[in-house]
Short mmCIF file of C-alpha atoms in Angstrom, two decimals:
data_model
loop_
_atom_site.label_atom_id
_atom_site.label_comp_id
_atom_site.label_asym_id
_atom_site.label_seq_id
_atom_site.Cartn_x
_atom_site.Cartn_y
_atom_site.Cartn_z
CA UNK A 1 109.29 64.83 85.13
CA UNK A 2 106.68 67.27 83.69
CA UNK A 3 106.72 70.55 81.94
CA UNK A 4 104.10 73.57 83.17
CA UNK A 5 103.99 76.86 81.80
CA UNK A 6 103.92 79.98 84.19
CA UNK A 7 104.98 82.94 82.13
CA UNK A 8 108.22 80.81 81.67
CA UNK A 9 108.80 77.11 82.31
CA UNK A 10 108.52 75.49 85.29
CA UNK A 11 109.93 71.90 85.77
CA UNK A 12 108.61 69.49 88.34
CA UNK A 13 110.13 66.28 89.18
CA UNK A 14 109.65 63.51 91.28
CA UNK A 15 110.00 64.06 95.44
CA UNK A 16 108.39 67.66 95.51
CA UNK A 17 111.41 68.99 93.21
CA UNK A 18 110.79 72.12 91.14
CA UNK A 19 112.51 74.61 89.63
CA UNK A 20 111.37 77.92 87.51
CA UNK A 21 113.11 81.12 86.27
CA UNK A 22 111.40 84.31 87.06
CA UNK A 23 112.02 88.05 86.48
CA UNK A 24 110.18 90.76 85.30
CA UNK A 25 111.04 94.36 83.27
CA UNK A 26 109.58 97.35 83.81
CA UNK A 27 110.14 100.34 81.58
CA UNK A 28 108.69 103.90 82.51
CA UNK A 29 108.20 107.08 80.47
CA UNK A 30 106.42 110.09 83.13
CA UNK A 31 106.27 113.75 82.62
CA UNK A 32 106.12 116.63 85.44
CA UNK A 33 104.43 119.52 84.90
CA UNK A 34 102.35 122.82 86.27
CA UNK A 35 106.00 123.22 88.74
CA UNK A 36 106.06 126.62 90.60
CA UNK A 37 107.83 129.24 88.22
CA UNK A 38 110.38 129.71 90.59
CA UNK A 39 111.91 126.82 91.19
CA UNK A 40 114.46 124.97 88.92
CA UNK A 41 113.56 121.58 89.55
CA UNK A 42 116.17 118.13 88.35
CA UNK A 43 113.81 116.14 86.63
CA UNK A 44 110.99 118.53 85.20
CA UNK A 45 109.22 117.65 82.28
CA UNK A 46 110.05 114.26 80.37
CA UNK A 47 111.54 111.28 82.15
CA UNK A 48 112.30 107.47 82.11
CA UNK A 49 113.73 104.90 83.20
CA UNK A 50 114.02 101.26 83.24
CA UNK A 51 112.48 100.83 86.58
CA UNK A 52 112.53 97.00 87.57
CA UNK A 53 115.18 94.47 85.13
CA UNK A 54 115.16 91.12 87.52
CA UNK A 55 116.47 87.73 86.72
CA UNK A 56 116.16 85.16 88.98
CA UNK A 57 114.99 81.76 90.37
CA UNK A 58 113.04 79.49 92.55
CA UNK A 59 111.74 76.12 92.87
CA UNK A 60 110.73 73.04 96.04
CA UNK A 61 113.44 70.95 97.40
CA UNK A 62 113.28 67.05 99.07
CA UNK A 63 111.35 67.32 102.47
CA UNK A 64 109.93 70.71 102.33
CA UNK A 65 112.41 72.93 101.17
CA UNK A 66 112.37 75.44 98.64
CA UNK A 67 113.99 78.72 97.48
CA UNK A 68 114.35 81.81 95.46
CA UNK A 69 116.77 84.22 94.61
CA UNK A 70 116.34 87.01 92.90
CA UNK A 71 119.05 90.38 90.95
CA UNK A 72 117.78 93.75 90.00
CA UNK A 73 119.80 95.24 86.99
CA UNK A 74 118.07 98.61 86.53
CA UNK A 75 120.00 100.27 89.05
CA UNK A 76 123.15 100.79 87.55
CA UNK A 77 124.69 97.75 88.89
CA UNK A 78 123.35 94.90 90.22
CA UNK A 79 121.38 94.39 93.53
CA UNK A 80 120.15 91.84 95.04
CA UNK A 81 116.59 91.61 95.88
CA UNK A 82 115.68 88.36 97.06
CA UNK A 83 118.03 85.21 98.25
CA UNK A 84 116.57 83.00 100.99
CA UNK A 85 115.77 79.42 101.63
CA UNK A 86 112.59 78.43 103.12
CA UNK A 87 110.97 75.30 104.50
CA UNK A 88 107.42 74.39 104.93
CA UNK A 89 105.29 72.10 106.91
CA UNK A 90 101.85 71.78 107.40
CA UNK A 91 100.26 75.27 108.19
CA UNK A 92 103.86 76.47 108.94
CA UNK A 93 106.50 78.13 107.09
CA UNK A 94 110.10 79.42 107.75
CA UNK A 95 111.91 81.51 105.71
CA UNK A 96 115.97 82.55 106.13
CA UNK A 97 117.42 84.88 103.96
CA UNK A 98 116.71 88.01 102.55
CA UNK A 99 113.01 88.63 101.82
CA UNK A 100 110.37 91.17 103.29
CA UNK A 101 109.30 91.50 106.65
CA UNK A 102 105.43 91.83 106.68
CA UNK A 103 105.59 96.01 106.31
CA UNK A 104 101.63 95.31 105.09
CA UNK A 105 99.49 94.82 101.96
CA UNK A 106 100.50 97.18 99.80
CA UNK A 107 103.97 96.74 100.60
CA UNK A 108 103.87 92.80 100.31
CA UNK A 109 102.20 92.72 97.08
CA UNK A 110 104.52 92.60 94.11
CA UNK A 111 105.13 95.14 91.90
CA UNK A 112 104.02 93.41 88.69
CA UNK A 113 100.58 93.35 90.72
CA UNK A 114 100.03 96.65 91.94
CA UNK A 115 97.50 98.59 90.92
CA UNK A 116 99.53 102.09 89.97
CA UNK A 117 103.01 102.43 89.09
CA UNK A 118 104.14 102.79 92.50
CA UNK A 119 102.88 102.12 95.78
CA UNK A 120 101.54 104.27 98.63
CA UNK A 121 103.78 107.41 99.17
CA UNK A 122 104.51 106.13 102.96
CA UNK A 123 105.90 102.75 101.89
CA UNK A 124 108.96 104.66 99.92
CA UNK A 125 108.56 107.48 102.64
CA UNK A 126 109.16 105.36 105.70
CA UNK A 127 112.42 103.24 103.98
CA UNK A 128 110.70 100.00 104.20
CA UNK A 129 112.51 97.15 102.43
CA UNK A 130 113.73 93.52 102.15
CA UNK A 131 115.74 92.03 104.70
CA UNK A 132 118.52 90.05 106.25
CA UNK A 133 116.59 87.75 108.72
CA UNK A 134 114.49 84.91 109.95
CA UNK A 135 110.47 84.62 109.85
CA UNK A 136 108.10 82.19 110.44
CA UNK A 137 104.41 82.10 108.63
CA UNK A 138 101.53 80.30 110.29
CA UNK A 139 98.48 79.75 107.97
CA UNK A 140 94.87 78.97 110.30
CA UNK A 141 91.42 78.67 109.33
CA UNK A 142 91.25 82.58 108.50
CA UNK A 143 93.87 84.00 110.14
CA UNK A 144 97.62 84.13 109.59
CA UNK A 145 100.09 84.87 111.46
CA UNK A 146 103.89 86.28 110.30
CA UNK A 147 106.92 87.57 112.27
CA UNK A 148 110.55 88.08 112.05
CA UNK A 149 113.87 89.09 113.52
CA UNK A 150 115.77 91.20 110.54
CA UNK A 151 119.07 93.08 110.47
CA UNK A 152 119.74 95.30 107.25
CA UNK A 153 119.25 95.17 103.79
CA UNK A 154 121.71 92.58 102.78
CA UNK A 155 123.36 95.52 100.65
CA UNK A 156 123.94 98.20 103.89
CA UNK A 157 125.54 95.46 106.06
CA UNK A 158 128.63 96.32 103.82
CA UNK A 159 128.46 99.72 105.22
CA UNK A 160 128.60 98.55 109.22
CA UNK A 161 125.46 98.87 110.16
CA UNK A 162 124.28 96.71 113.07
CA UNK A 163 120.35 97.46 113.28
CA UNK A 164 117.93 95.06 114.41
CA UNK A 165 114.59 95.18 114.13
CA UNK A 166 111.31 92.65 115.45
CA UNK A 167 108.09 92.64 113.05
CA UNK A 168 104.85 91.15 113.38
CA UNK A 169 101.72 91.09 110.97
CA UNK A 170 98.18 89.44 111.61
CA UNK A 171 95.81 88.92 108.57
CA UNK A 172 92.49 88.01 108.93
CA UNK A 173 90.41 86.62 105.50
CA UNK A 174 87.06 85.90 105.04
CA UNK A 175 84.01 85.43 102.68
CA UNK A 176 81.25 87.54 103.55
CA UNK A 177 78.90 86.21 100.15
CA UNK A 178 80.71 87.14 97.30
CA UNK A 179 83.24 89.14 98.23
CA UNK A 180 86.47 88.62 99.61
CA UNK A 181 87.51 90.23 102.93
CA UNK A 182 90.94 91.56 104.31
CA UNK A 183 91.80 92.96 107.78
CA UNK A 184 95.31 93.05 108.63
CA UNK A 185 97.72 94.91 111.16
CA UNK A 186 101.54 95.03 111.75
CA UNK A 187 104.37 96.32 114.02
CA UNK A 188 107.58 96.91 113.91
CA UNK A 189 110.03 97.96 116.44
CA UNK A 190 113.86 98.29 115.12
CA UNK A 191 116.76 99.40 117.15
CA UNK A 192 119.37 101.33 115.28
CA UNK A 193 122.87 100.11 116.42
CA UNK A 194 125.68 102.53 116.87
CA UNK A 195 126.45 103.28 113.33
CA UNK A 196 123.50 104.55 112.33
CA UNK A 197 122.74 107.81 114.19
CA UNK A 198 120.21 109.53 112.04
CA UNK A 199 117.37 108.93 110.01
CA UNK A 200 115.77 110.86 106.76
CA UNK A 201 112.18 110.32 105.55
CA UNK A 202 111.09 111.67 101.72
CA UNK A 203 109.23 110.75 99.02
CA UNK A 204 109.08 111.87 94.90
CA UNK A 205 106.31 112.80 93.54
CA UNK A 206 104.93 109.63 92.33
CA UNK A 207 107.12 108.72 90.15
CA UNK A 208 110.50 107.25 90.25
CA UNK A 209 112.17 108.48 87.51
CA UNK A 210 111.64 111.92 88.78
CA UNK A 211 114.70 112.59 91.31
CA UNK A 212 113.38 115.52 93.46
CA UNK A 213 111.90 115.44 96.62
CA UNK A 214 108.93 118.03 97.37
CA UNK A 215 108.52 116.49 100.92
CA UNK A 216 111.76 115.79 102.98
CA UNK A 217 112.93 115.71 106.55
CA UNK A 218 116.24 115.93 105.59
CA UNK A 219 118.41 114.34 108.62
CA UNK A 220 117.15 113.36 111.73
CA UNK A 221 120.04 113.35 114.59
CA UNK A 222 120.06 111.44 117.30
CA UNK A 223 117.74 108.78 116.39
CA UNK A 224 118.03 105.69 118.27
CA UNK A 225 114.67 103.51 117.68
CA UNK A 226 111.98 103.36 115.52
CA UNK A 227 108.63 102.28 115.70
CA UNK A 228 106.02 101.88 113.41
CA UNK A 229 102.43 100.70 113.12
CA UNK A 230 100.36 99.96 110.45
CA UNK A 231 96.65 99.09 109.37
CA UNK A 232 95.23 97.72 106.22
CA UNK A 233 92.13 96.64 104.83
CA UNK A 234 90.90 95.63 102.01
CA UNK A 235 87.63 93.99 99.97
CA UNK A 236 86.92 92.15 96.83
CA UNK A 237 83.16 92.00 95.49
CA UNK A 238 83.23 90.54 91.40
CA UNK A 239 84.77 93.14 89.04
CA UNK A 240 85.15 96.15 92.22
CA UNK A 241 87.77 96.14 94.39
CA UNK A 242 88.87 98.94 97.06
CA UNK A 243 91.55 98.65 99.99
CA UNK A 244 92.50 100.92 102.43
CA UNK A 245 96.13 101.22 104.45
CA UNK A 246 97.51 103.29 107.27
CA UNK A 247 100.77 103.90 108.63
CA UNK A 248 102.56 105.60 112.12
CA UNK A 249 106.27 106.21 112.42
CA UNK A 250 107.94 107.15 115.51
CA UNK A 251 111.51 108.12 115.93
CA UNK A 252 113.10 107.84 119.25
CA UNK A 253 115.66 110.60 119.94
CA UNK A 254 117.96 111.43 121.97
CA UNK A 255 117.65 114.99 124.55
CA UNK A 256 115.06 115.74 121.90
CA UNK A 257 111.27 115.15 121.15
CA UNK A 258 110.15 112.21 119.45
CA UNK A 259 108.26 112.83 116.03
CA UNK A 260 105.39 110.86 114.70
CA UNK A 261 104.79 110.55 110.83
CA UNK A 262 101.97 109.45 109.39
CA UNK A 263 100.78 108.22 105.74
CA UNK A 264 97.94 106.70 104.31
CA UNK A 265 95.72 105.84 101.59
CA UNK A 266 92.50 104.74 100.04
CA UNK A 267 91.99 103.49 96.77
CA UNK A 268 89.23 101.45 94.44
CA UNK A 269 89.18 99.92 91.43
CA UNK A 270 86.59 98.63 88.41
CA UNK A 271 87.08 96.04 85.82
CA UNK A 272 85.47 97.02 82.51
CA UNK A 273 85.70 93.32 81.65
CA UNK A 274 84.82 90.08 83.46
CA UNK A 275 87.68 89.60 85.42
CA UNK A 276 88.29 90.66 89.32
CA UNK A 277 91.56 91.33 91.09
CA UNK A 278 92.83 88.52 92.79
CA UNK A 279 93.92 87.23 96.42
CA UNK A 280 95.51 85.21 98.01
CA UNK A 281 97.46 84.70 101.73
CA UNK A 282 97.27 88.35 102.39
CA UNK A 283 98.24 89.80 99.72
CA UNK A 284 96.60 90.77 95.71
CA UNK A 285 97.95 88.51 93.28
CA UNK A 286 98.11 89.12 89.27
CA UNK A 287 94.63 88.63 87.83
CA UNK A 288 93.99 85.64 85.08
CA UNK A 289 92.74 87.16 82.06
CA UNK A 290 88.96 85.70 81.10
CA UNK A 291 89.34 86.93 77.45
CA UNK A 292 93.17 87.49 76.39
CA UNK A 293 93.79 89.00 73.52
CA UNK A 294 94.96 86.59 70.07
CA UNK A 295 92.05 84.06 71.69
CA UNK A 296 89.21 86.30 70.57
CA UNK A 297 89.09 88.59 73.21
CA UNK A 298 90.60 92.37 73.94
CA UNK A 299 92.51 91.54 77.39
CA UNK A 300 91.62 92.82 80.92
CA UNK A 301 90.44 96.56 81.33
CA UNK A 302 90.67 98.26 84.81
CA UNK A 303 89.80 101.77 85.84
CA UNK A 304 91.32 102.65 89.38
CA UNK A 305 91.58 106.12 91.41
CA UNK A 306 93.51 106.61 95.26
CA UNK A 307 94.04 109.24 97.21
CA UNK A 308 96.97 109.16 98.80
CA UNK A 309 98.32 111.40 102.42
CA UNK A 310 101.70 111.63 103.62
CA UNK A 311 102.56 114.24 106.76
CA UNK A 312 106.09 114.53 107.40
CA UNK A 313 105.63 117.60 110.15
CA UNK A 314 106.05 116.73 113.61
CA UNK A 315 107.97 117.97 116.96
CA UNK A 316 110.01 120.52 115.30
CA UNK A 317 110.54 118.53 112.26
CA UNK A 318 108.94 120.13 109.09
CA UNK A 319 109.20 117.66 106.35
CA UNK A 320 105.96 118.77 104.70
CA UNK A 321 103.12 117.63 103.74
CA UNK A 322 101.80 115.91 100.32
CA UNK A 323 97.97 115.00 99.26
CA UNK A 324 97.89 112.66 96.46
CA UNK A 325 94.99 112.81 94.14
CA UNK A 326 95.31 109.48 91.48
CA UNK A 327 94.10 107.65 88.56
CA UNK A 328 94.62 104.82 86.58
CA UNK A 329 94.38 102.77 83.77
CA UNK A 330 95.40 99.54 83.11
CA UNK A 331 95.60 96.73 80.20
CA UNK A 332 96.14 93.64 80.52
CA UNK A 333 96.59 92.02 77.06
CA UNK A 334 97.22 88.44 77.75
CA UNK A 335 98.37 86.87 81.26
CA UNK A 336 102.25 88.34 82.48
CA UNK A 337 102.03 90.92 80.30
CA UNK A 338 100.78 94.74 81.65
CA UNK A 339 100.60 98.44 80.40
CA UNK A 340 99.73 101.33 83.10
CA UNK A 341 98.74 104.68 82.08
CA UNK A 342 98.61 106.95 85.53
CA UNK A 343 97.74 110.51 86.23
CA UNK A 344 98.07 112.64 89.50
CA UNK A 345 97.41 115.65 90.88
CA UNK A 346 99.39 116.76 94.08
CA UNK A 347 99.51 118.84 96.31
CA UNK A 348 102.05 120.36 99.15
CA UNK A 349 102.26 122.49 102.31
CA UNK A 350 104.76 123.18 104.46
CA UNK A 351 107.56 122.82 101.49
CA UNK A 352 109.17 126.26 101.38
CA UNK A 353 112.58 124.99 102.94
CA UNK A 354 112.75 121.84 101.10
CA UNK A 355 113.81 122.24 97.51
CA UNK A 356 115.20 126.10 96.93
CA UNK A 357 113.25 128.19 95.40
CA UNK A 358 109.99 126.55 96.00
CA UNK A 359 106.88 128.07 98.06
CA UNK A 360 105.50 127.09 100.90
CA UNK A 361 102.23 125.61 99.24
CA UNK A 362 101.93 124.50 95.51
CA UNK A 363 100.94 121.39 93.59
CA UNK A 364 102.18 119.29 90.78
CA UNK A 365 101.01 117.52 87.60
CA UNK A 366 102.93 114.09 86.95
CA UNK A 367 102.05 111.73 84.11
CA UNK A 368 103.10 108.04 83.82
CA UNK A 369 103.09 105.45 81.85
CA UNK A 370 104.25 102.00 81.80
CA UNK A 371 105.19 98.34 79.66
CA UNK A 372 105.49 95.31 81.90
CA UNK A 373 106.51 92.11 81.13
CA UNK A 374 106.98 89.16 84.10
CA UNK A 375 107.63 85.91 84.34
#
């Protein structure tokens, strides 16, 4: 047997076994400001919350097997996040449980990795999520290959609902001198059941801890499929990083038309130090400190800026419209250990039926900042 250290221990024994705790805690303070006059908005000014509280496990079994399982406590409750079982072989590997289903790079990369305090406004927007279901990964040369048949979140299956959904992803890496290339697309098609007879698609405004939605379709009746189709990119050249993502959703109704949402984003990043942001199997992975801090050095600076585009207007449905203008900074003291300071400045049309009170067109401030430990 043999002891490594990964942010917490990890125990190896003989036959492939393994086992490791793991969880993380995020804590978030953010402020709203420059809010229309007019409108009384939940959540204005200071905010916080503990946004991520996870205890878990994982580890490799006898023969290829391994697991993880995963609780989120910051919720006021408990829900589970991850809890599957997986085996791999070779280039393959199959995965039962719950766990994502291959929604795309931004998405797929963890949240103690990302490079702002929340992801893309379309991945919130467009209700993607882990779930209940059965995927296979297939690892070639420079390509991979991932897809899935899901039901619900493991948590909504108490509620009767009886959606399935087929997803597919294609990544393709390469080195083209010294950087580090990403191309990647997925699909998803998902059939609602017969509980579930509308849809709603919203986002805050970058922040979580904010509860108000500038942008909101509000119910969607008679929806009976969805589709959606995404595109992501992405390239790694020493300390300079940038990725771009794009995402389609289509709602099949019925006796009505069919709208198509769309959100994207672009971002980049700089390291003021000499470290880069790291890769691996499709998707970023936390960066190893060169210089941590108590070994001499002052940690891992970054300097990072998106914009970020969400349209929620379509075939009668006016959800509005938000444009995204970001930046952040992070430090990374020592590895597992993170604090985010974010800024944005955004901006939305089409709004005036959405929260009372508000105009049609007006923009935000929103603050953030955030302590993260993981393990």
């Amino acid at each position: 047997m043999s002891i490594a250290w990964k942010g917490a221990p990890e125990i190896k024994g003989v036959a492939g076994w393994s086992g490791k705790v793991r969880g993380r805690a995020l804590y978030d303070v953010a402020y709203l400001c420059s809010v229309p006059a007019s409108v009384d908005i939940p959540g204005a000014g200071f905010s916080n919350e503990a946004r991520r509280v996870r205890l878990g496990a994982q580890g490799s079994m006898l023969g290829g097997f391994g697991y993880q399982f995963e609780v989120d406590y910051a919720v006021g409750g408990s829900e589970l996040i991850d809890a599957y079982i997986s085996y791999k072989e070779g280039p393959l590997k199959l995965i039962v449980g719950q766990h994502n289903n291959f929604q795309g790079l931004d998405e797929l990369t963890s949240s103690n990795n990302t490079s702002f305090m929340e992801r893309s406004a379309f991945t919130d927007a467009f209700d993607f999520e882990r779930k209940l279901g059965l995927s296979a990964t297939y690892n070639l040369d420079k390509v991979m290959l991932q897809a899935g048949i899901f039901t619900d979140n493991i948590d909504d299956l108490n509620d009767g609902n009886n959606t399935v959904s087929v997803d597919g992803r294609v990544a393709y890496t390469s080195r083209v001198g010294a950087a580090q290339l990403h191309l990647g697309t997925s699909i998803h098609l998902r059939d609602l059941g017969d509980e579930v007879t509308s849809v709603r698609y919203r986002q805050r405004p970058m922040v979580n801890s904010v509860d108000t939605r500038f942008i909101n379709t509000d119910r969607i009746s008679g929806a009976q499929k969805a589709f959606n189709f995404g595109l992501e990119a992405a390239v790694i050249n020493g300390r300079f990083y940038s990725s771009l993502e794009t995402h389609w959703m289509q709602v099949d109704r019925l006796e009505a038309p069919d709208p198509t949402f769309f959100g994207g984003a672009i971002e980049a990043g700089y390291f003021l130090t000499s470290d880069k942001r790291q890769y691996k199997a499709g998707t970023f992975k936390a960066i190893k400190v060169n210089h941590p801090v108590g070994n001499g050095g002052i940690g891992a600076w970054q300097l990072n800026v998106r914009f970020d585009h969400l349209d929620l207007v379509d075939a009668g449905i006016v959800g509005g419209q938000q444009d995204a203008y970001m930046a952040s900074l992070i430090w990374t003291p020592i590895n597992f250990v993170r604090l985010l300071l974010n800024y944005g400045h955004i901006s939305y049309s089409d709004t005036q039926f959405i929260v009372k009170g508000a105009p049609d067109d007006f923009s935000v401030n929103v603050f953030g900042l955030r302590t993260q430990i993981n393990f």
